Structure formats: structure tokens, C-alpha cells
């Protein structure tokens, strides 16, 4: 598990098995999860002032993370238990 805030396992603590299964079996989900991780990591580096970004870019990143999270959430919720 990551120490980065908003990691998928932190967002869905009760769905660890579903996250793992979807990453293994669904290429679209895996692409979404990978992009989510990249965007989330960039936001974390920006918030920690490791990598400076403009306010506009930071806002775009946060909107993209939210859109990805919405799509991922729908897939996790629909996944069989």
C-alpha cells in the first residue's frame, strides 16, 4: 500500500479483492487504475512542492483524478463480490 493520499486501496478499503481481480482481468480497468495512479502521484508531488505546477494545471489534474475515480468506482461497485 502507498503512503500517497487518495491511493485506490485507501479510497476503496473494503474492495481490495475486487481491485486486484479487476486489475488482473480487465485491461480497461488496469489502464484507468494506472492513469489514476499517475495523476494522483503528480498531484501529490505538486502538493508536497516537489514538482511545481501552475494553479490551472493543478486544477485540471484534480478534475481528471475525480473523473477517473468516478469511472473506477462504478466498475468496482459493479464487480461481483
Coordinates of C-alpha atoms in Angstrom, one line a residue:
X1 CA 0.0 0.0 0.0
X2 CA 1.2 3.5 -0.8
X3 CA 1.7 6.5 1.5
X4 CA 0.3 8.7 -1.2
X5 CA -3.0 10.2 -0.2
X6 CA -6.0 9.1 -2.3
X7 CA -4.4 5.7 -3.3
X8 CA -7.1 3.4 -4.7
X9 CA -6.7 1.0 -1.8
X10 CA -7.4 3.9 0.6
X11 CA -10.3 5.1 -1.5
X12 CA -11.8 1.5 -1.5
X13 CA -10.6 -0.2 1.7
X14 CA -13.4 -2.8 1.6
X15 CA -12.8 -3.7 -2.1
X16 CA -9.2 -4.8 -2.1
X17 CA -10.1 -8.2 -3.7
X18 CA -12.2 -6.6 -6.4
X19 CA -9.5 -4.1 -7.2
X20 CA -6.9 -6.9 -7.5
X21 CA -9.3 -9.0 -9.6
X22 CA -10.2 -6.1 -11.9
X23 CA -6.5 -5.2 -12.4
X24 CA -5.8 -8.8 -13.4
X25 CA -8.8 -9.5 -15.6
X26 CA -9.9 -6.1 -17.1
X27 CA -7.4 -4.3 -19.4
X28 CA -9.6 -1.1 -19.4
X29 CA -9.7 -1.1 -15.6
X30 CA -6.0 -1.6 -15.5
X31 CA -5.4 1.4 -17.8
X32 CA -7.8 3.5 -15.7
X33 CA -6.0 2.5 -12.5
X34 CA -2.6 3.2 -14.0
X35 CA -3.7 6.6 -15.2
X36 CA -5.3 7.3 -11.8
X37 CA -2.0 6.4 -10.1
X38 CA 0.0 8.7 -12.4
X39 CA -2.4 11.6 -12.0
X40 CA -2.6 11.1 -8.2
X41 CA 1.1 10.9 -7.9
X42 CA 1.6 14.1 -9.9
X43 CA -1.0 15.9 -7.6
X44 CA 0.9 14.5 -4.5
X45 CA 4.2 15.8 -5.8
X46 CA 2.7 19.2 -6.5
X47 CA 1.0 19.4 -3.1
X48 CA 4.3 18.4 -1.4
X49 CA 6.0 21.1 -3.5
X50 CA 8.4 18.6 -5.1
X51 CA 7.2 19.4 -8.6
X52 CA 5.8 22.9 -9.1
X53 CA 2.8 23.2 -11.4
X54 CA 0.5 26.1 -12.2
X55 CA -2.7 26.5 -10.4
X56 CA -4.6 25.8 -13.6
X57 CA -2.7 22.6 -14.2
X58 CA -3.3 21.5 -10.6
X59 CA -7.0 22.1 -11.0
X60 CA -7.0 20.1 -14.3
X61 CA -5.2 17.2 -12.6
X62 CA -7.7 17.2 -9.7
X63 CA -10.7 17.2 -12.1
X64 CA -9.1 14.3 -14.1
X65 CA -8.5 12.4 -10.9
X66 CA -12.1 12.8 -9.9
X67 CA -13.4 11.7 -13.3
X68 CA -11.1 8.6 -13.2
X69 CA -12.3 7.9 -9.6
X70 CA -15.9 8.1 -10.7
X71 CA -15.4 5.6 -13.5
X72 CA -13.3 3.3 -11.3
X73 CA -15.9 3.5 -8.6
X74 CA -18.6 2.4 -11.0
X75 CA -16.5 -0.6 -12.1
X76 CA -15.6 -1.6 -8.6
X77 CA -19.2 -1.3 -7.4
X78 CA -20.4 -3.4 -10.4
X79 CA -17.8 -6.1 -9.8
X80 CA -19.0 -9.4 -8.3
X81 CA -18.0 -9.8 -4.7

